[in-house]
XYZ file of C-alpha atoms in Angstrom:
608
model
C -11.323 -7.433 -4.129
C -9.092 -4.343 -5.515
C -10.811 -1.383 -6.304
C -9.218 -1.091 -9.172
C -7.870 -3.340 -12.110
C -4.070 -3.860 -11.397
C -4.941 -2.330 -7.882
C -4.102 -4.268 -4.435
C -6.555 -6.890 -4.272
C -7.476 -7.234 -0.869
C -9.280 -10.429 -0.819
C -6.276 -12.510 -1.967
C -3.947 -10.981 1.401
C -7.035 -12.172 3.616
C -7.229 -15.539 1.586
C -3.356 -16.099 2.384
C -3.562 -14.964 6.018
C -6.519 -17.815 6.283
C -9.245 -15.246 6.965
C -12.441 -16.045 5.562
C -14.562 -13.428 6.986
C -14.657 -10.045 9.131
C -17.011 -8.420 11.550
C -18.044 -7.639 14.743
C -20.441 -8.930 17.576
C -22.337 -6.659 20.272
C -21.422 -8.336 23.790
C -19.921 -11.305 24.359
C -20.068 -15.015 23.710
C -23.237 -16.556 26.261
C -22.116 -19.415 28.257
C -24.778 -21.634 26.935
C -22.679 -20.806 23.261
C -19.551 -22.008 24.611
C -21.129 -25.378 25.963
C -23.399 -25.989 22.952
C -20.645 -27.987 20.890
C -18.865 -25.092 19.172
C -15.254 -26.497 17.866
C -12.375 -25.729 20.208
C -9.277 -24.108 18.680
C -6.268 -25.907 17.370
C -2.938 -25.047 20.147
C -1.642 -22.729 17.320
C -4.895 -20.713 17.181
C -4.750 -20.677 21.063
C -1.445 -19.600 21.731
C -2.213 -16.710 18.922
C -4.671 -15.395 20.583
C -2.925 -15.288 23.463
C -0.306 -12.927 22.186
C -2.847 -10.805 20.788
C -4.697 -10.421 24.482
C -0.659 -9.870 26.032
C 0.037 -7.271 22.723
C -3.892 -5.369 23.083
C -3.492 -5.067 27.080
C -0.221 -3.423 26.163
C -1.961 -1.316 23.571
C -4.633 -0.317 25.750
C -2.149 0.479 28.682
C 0.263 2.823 26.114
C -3.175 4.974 25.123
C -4.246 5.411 28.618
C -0.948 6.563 29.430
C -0.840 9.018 26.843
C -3.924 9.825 26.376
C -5.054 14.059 26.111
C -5.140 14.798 29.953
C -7.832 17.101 29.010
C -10.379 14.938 27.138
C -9.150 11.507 28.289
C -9.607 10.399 24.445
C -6.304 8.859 22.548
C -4.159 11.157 21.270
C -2.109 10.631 18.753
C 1.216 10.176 20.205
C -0.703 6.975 22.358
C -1.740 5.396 19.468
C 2.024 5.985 17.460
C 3.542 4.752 20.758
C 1.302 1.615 20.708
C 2.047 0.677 16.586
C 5.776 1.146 17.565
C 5.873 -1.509 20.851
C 3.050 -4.108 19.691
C 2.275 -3.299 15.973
C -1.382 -2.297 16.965
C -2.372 0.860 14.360
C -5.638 1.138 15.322
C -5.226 4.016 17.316
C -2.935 6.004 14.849
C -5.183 8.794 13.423
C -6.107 8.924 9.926
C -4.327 12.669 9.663
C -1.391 11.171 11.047
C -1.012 8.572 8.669
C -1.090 11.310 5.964
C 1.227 13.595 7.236
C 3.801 10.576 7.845
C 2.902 9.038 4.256
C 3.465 12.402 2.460
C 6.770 13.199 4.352
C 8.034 9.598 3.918
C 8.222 8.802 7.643
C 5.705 6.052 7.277
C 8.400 3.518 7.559
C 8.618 4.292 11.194
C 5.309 2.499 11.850
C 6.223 -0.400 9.873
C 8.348 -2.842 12.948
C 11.142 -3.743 10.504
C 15.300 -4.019 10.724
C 15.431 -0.164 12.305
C 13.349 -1.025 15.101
C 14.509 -4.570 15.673
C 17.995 -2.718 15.331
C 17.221 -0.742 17.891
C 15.502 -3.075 20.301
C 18.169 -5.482 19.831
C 20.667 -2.748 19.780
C 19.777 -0.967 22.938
C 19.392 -4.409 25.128
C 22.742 -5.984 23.766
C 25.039 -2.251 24.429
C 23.134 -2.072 28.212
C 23.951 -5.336 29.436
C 27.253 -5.263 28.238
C 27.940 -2.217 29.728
C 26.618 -3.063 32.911
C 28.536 -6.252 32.882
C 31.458 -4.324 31.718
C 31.697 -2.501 35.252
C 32.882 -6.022 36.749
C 36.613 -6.245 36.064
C 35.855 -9.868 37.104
C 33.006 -10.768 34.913
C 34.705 -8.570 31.648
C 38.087 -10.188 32.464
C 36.844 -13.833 33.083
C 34.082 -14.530 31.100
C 32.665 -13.660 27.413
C 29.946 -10.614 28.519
C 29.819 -10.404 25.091
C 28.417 -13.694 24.089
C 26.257 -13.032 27.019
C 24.652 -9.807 25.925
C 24.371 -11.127 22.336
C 22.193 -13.866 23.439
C 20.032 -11.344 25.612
C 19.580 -9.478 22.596
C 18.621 -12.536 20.767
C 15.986 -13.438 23.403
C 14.701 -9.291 23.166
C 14.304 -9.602 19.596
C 12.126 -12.925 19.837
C 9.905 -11.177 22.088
C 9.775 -7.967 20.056
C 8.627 -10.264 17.396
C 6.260 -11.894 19.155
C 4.652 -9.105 20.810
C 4.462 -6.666 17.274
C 2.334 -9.388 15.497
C 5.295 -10.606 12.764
C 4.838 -8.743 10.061
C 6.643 -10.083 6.899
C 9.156 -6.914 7.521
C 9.511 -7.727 10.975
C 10.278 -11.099 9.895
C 13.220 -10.361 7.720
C 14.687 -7.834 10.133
C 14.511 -10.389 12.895
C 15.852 -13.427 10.474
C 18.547 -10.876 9.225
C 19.278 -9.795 13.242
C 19.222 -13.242 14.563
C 22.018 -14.345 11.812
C 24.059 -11.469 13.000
C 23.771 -12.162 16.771
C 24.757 -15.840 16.342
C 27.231 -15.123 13.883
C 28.200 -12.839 16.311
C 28.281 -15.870 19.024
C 30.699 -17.708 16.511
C 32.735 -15.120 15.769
C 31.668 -14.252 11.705
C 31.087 -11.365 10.257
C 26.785 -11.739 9.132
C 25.857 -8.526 7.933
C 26.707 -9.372 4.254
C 23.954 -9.722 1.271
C 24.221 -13.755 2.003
C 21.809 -12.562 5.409
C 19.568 -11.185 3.218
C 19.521 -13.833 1.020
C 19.160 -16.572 3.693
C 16.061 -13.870 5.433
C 14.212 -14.272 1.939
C 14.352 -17.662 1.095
C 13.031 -18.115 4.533
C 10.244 -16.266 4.304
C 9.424 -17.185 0.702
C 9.337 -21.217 1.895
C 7.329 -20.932 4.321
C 4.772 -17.979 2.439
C 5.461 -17.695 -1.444
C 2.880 -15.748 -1.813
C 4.352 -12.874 0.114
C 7.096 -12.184 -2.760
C 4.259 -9.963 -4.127
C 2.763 -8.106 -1.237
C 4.008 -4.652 -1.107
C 5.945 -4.658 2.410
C 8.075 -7.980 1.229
C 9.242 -5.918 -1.779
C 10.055 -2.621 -0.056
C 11.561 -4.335 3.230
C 13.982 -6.344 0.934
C 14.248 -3.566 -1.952
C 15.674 -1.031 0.927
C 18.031 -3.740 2.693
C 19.477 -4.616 -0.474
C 20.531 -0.873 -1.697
C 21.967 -0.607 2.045
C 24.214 -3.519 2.129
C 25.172 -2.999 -0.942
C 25.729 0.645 -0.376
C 27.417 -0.249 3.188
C 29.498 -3.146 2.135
C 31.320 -0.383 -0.924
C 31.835 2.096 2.118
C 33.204 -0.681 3.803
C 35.754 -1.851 1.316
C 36.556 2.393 0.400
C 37.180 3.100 4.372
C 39.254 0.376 4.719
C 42.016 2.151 2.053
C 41.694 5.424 4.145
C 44.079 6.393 6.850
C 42.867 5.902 10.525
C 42.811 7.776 13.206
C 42.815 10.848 11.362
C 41.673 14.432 13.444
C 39.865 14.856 16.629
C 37.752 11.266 17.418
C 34.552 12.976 18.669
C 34.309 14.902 15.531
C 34.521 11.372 13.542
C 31.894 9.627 15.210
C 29.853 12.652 14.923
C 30.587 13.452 10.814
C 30.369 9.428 10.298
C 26.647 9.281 12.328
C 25.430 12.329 10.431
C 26.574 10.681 7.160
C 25.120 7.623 7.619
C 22.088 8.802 8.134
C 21.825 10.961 5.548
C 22.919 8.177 3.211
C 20.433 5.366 4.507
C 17.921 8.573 4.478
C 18.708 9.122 0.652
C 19.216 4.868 -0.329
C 16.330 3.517 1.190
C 14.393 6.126 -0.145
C 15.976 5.689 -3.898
C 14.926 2.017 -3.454
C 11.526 2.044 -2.541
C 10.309 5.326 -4.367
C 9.191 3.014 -7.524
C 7.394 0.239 -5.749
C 5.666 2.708 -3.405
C 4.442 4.574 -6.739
C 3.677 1.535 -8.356
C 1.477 0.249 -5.343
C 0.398 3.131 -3.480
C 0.453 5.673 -6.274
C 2.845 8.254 -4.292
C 6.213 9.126 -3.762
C 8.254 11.377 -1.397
C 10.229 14.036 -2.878
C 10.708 15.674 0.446
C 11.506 12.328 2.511
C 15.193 12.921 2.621
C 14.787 16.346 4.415
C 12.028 14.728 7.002
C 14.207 11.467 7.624
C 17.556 13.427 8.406
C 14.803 15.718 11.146
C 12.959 12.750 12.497
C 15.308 10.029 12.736
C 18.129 11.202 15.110
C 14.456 11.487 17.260
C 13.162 7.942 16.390
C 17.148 6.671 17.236
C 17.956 8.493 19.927
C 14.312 9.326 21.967
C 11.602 7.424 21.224
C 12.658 3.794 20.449
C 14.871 3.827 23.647
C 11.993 5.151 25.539
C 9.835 2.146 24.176
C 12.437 -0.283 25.382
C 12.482 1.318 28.498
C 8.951 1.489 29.371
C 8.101 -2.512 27.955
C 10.910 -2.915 30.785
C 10.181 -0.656 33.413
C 6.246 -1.842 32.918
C 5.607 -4.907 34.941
C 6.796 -2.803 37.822
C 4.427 -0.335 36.984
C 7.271 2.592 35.937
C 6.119 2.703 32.753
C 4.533 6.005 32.866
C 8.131 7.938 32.915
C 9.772 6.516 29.571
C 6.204 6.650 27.790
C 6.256 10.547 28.440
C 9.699 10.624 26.919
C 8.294 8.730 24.397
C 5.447 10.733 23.591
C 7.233 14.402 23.668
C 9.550 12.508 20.705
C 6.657 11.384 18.902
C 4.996 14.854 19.256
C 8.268 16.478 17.686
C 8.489 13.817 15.103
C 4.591 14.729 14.679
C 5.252 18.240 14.119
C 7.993 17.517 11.655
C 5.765 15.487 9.328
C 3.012 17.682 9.018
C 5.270 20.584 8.330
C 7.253 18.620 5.558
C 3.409 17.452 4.526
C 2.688 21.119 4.174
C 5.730 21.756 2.010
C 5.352 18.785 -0.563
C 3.310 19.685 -3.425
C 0.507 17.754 -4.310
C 0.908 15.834 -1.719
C 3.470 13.440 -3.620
C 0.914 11.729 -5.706
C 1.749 10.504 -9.232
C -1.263 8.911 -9.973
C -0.906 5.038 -11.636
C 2.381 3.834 -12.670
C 2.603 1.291 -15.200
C 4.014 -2.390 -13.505
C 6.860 -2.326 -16.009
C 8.412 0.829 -14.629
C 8.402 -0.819 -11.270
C 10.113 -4.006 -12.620
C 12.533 -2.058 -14.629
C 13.690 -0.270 -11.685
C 13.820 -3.316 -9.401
C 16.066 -5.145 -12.309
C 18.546 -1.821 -12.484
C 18.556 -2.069 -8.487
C 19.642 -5.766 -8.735
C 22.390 -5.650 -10.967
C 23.994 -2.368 -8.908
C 23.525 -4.287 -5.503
C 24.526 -8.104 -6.394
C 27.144 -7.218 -9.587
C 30.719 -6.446 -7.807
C 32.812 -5.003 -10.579
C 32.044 -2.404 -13.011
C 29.360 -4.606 -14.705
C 26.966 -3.176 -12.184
C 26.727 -0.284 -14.107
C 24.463 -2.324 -16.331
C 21.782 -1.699 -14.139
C 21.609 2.278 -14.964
C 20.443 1.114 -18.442
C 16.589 -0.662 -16.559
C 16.688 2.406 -14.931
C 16.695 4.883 -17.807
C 14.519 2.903 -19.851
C 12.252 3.095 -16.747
C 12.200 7.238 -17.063
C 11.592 6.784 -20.949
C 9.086 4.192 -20.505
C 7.511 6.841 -17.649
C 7.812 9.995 -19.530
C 6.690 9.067 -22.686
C 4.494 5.877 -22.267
C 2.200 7.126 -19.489
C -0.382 4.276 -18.730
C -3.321 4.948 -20.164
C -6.492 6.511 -17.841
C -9.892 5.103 -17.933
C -12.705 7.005 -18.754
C -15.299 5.071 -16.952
C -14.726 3.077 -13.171
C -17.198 0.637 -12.083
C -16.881 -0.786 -8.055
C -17.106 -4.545 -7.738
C -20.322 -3.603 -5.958
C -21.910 -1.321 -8.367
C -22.233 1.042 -6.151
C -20.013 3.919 -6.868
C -19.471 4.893 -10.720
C -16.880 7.245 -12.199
C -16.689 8.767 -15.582
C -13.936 11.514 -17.109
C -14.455 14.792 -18.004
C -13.656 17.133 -20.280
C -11.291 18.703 -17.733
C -9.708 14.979 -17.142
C -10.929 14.963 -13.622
C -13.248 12.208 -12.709
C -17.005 12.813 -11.528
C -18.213 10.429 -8.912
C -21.452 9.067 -8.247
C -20.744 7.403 -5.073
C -23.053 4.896 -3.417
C -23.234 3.467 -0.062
C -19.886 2.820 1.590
C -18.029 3.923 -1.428
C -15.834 6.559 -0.313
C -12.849 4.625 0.233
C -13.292 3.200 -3.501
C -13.668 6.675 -4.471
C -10.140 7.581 -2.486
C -8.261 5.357 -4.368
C -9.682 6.223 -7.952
C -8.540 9.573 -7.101
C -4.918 8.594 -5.778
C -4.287 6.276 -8.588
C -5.871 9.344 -10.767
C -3.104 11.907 -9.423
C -6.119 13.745 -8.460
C -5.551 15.124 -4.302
C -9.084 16.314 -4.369
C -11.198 14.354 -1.756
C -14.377 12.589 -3.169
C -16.908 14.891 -1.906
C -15.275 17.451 -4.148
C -15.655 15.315 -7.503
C -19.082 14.512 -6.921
C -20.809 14.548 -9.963
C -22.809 17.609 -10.594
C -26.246 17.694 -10.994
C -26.901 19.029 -14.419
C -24.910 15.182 -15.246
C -26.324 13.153 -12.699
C -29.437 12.667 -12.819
C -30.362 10.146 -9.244
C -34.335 8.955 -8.448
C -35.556 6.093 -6.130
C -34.867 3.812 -9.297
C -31.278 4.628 -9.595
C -28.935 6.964 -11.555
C -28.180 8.052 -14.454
C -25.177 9.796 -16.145
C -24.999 11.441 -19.592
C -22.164 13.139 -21.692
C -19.933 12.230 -24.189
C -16.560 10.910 -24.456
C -13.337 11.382 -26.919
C -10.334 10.752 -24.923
C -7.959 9.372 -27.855
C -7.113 6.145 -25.794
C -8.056 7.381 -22.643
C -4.601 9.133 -21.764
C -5.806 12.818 -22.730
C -9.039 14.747 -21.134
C -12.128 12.424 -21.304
C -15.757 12.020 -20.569
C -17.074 16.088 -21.549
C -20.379 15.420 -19.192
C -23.256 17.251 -20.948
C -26.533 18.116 -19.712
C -28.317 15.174 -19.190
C -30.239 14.237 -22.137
C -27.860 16.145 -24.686
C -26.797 14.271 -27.634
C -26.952 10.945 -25.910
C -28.369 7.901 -27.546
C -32.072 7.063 -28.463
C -33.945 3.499 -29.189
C -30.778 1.263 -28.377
C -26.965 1.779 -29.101
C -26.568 1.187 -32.201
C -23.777 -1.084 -33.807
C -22.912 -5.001 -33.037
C -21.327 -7.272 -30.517
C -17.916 -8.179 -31.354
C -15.248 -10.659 -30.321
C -14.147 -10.190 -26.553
C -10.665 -7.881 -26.581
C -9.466 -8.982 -23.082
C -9.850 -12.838 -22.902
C -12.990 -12.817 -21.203
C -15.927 -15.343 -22.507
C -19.211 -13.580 -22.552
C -18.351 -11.552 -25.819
C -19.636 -8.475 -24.299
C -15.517 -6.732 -23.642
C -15.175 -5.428 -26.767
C -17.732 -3.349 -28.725
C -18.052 -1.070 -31.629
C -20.883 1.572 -31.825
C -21.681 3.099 -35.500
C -23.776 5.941 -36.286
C -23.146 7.623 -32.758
C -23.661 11.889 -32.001
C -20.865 13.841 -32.732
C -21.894 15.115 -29.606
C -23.594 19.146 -29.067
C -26.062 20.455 -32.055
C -23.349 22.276 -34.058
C -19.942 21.108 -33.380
C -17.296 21.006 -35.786
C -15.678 17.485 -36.364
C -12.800 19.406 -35.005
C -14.728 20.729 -32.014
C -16.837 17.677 -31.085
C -16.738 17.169 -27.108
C -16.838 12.748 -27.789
C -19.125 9.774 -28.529
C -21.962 10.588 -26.585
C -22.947 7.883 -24.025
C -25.334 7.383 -20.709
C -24.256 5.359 -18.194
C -27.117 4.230 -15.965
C -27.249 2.681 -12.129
C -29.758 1.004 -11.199
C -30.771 0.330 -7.696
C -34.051 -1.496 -8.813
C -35.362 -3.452 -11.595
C -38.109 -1.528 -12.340
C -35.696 0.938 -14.417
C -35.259 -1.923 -16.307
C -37.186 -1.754 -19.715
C -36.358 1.933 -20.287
C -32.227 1.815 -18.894
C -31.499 -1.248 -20.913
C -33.404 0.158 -24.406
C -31.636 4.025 -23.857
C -28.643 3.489 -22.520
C -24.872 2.517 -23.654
C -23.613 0.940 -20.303
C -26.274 -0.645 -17.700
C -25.077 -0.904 -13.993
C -27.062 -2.780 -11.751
C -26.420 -4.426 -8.436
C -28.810 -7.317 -9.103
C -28.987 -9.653 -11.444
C -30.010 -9.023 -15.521
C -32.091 -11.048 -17.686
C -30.170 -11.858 -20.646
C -32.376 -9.506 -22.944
C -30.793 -6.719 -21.903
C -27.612 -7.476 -22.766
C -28.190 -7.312 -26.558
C -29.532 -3.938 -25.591
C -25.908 -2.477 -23.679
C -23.179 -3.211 -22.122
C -24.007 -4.844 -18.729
C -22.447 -5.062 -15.178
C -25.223 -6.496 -12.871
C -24.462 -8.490 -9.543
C -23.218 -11.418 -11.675
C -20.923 -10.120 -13.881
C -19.321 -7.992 -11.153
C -18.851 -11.136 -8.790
C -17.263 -12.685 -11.476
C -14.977 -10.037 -12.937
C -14.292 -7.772 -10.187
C -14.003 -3.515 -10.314
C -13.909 -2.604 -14.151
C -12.454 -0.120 -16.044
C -13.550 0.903 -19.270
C -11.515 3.277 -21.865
C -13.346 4.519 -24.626
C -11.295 5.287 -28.028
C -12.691 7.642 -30.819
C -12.590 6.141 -34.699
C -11.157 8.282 -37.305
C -14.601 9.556 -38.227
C -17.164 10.402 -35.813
C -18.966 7.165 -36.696
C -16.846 4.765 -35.112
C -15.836 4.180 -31.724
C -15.144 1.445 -29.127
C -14.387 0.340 -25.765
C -12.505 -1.240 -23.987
C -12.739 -3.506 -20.630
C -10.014 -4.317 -18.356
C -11.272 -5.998 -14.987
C -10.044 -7.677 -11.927
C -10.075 -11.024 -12.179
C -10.140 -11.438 -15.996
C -13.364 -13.713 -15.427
C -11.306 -16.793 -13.881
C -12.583 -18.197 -11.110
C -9.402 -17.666 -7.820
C -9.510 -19.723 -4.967
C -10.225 -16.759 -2.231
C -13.503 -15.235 -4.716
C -16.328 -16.014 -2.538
C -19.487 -17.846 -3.803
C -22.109 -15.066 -5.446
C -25.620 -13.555 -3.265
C -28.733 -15.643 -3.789
């Protein structure tokens, strides 16, 4: 499930893409497996996996090619090379992927409409310029129809072989429309492509309209036709034929690049903050570097080697290929370097996002001056931003109960991380703005507390709705509660039914012996983990918030607020945001999780 509430909730893609489980297996199937009566695939299933042995012999044929002469191990131009031809990303470092995320060149390992432009582009210009040196074939027959169709056929195979991702989809939908319009002699790059490419998809897999690569593939195609189709209709009231042609085609290249560079970026900066938690302030600068590379080297390269490879020739183009990937390498971690905090933002509300997908949709679709309507989404999406920052919780709890998080007084989170928790802890810190890595938050000693019965942390929190500095961790022990929490059980506050999401605590510390009303660090709290149930009786009668990866008896309960094995199955990752009263003697908390306790069709059933 997602990490996070409002976070990408992984179970629900694998539910969609009808997987029910992952894993692995040591060796391979016996033969008396395969004969015991084990179902045989359905044809789809079969011819599947036959694409995927076709695209991971490729794969594995790309690394060994490129692989460090000196080590023999995968380098990282091998496994770039290989996400580029066949979609596989498992050999594209994790360093990699950071330096191309922060400089905004991670669109180059997504296959969408640049690549299938490219593909379909570089097949379609070479066969009609080899057909083009017959004066008999370019005089008698329509090379052009031919070549279209070629390109047709390259694209369907390019599809095939980079595992049809929903952005490879559209760009092939989108390029298929243009080749046979082409064919029929129409004009098909218009915003009626685009349309026809999402309705497509969307029949055949609603449920892709909200999975993050449907909405920037479509977000950044949008701006550009719309962008494209007004440069279009301006050129066409400019004198032609105007100073030297060379230096045209050279100042109209270099502009559109820089202009697809700057619109697709404009278009999917808010959905990549709203999903990913990051933007790219420097992505114009590394597009403009990289691209003319990724246009003019390394995608050409590709389609030469995929060519060249059944008769074993392959190894030329994939050097190419891999000195351009190198340079494009080079360019993204220097542009990583220069970008401060790494681009992060840290969690954007989901309103910003739609605001700025509405003000994008009236400037693309409107064609008169109307479309200036959509400036006004947009600049209530900066006000909304600026002023109404969503508010940051105080205390995380994984779906597992593994790996807790509470605030401090500094606003930066402290992490007690459990087994296999480190990528939960990664994304609390993204969506936190926080570029630290998780070892680095760990929570310190003097607040943690850890024996072979579990963990505890104690401190206090006052983070006035949880968007200011939050949990001030004490030494353990200080200030924090004694004999129960006192106070009652109130009505649920988030629409869940076990009355336990909304609670009011009277009579709490004003935190440290001494403090000033004005000066009081919070409403002190301890947060225990348990790993066994023998820290039962004593966690559930001290402390304010009981996590436990097995099941509770109901007792305890009335003693805190729970999250056992149960409760988190149910609910999900939780987040909890602790509010201070007007007096020191009043405070509550609040509970936003996952699934909002409704049962969803890809949950699976709880542990015995």
């Amino acid at each position: 499930g997602a990490v996070l509430p409002g976070g990408y909730a992984f179970d629900k893609a694998a539910y969609f893409a009808a997987i029910g489980g992952s894993g692995f297996v040591y060796g391979s199937l016996k033969p008396e497996m395969e004969a015991g009566g084990w179902p045989q695939p359905g044809w789809g299933l079969r011819v599947r996996a036959a694409l995927t042995d076709v695209r991971f012999a490729i794969s594995a044929r790309i690394r060994a090619s490129l692989a460090d002469a000196g080590t023999g191990e995968d380098s990282a131009a091998g496994g770039i090379a290989a996400a580029l031809i066949v979609g596989d990303r498992g050999g594209v470092g994790e360093q990699a992927q950071e330096s191309l995320r922060i400089a905004g060149l991670a669109h180059v390992l997504a296959i969408s409409g640049m690549h299938m432009a490219l593909v379909a582009g570089t097949i379609f210009f070479a066969i009609r310029a080899i057909l083009a040196a017959s004066p008999r074939l370019a005089l008698g027959y329509p090379i052009r129809h031919w070549a279209a169709g070629a390109a047709l056929a390259a694209a369907t195979v390019y599809l095939a072989l980079s595992g049809a991702s929903i952005a490879t989809q559209r760009a092939y939908i989108m390029a298929a429309i243009v080749f046979i319009a082409m064919l029929g002699g129409r004009r098909a790059l218009t915003m009626r492509s685009v349309a026809v490419a999402a309705t497509l998809i969307l029949a055949v897999s609603p449920e892709a309209l909200l999975h993050p690569g449907f909405q920037m593939s479509f977000a950044a195609v949008i701006a550009l036709v719309a962008a494209y189709e007004a440069w279009r209709k301006r050129g066409t009231r400019d004198p032609a034929g105007r100073g030297n042609t060379l230096w045209r085609g050279a100042r109209f290249w270099i502009g559109g690049l820089l202009v697809t560079s700057l619109i697709a970026g404009l278009a999917t900066a808010p959905i990549a903050a709203v999903h990913f938690y990051r933007v790219s302030p420097l992505g114009l600068v590394a597009n403009m570097a990289a691209m003319p590379l990724v246009s003019l080297v390394i995608m050409p390269a590709a389609v030469a080697s995929v060519l060249a490879m059944p008769f074993g020739l392959d190894p030329l183009p994939l050097a190419v290929m891999g000195a351009g990937i190198d340079a494009m390498l080079a360019i993204a971690d220097t542009i990583a370097r220069w970008t401060p905090s790494g681009g992060l933002v840290g969690r954007v509300q989901p309103a910003v996002g739609l605001a700025c997908v509405a003000g994008l949709l009236l400037l693309a679709l409107l064609k008169t001056r109307w479309r200036l309507l959509g400036l006004a989404p947009l600049a209530l999406a900066a006000v909304m931003q600026a002023g109404f920052p969503p508010a940051r919780p105080d205390i995380l709890i994984s779906e597992d109960g593994g790996t807790v998080a509470a605030r401090q007084a500094d606003g930066r989170l402290a992490i007690l991380q459990g087994p296999g928790g480190r990528f939960t802890a990664e994304v609390w810190l993204r969506a936190d703005g926080d570029t630290a890595t998780p070892g680095t938050r760990k929570a310190p000693a003097p607040v943690a507390r850890c024996d072979d019965l579990g963990c505890v942390l104690s401190g206090s929190i006052g983070t006035g709705n949880g968007r200011g500095p939050g949990m001030s961790l004490l030494e353990a022990g200080t200030g924090r509660l004694e004999g129960g929490r006192p106070g009652e059980v109130r009505a649920p506050t988030d629409g869940l039914s076990d009355g336990l999401e909304g609670w009011s605590a009277e009579g709490l510390s004003d935190g440290p012996p001494g403090a000033s009303p004005h000066t009081r660090a919070g409403v002190s709290l301890r947060i225990a983990v348990l790993t066994s149930p023998l820290a039962l009786e004593e966690d559930c009668r001290k402390a304010d918030v009981v996590v436990a990866s097995f099941a509770v008896p109901a007792w305890c309960a009335g003693q805190a607020l729970v999250f056992d094995r149960n409760r988190l199955w149910r609910d999900g990752a939780a987040a909890l945001y602790v509010t201070q009263g007007a007096t020191s003697r009043l405070s509550s908390v609040r509970v936003e999780t996952v699934r909002r306790g409704r049962h969803r069709p890809w949950q699976g059933a709880p542990a015995d």
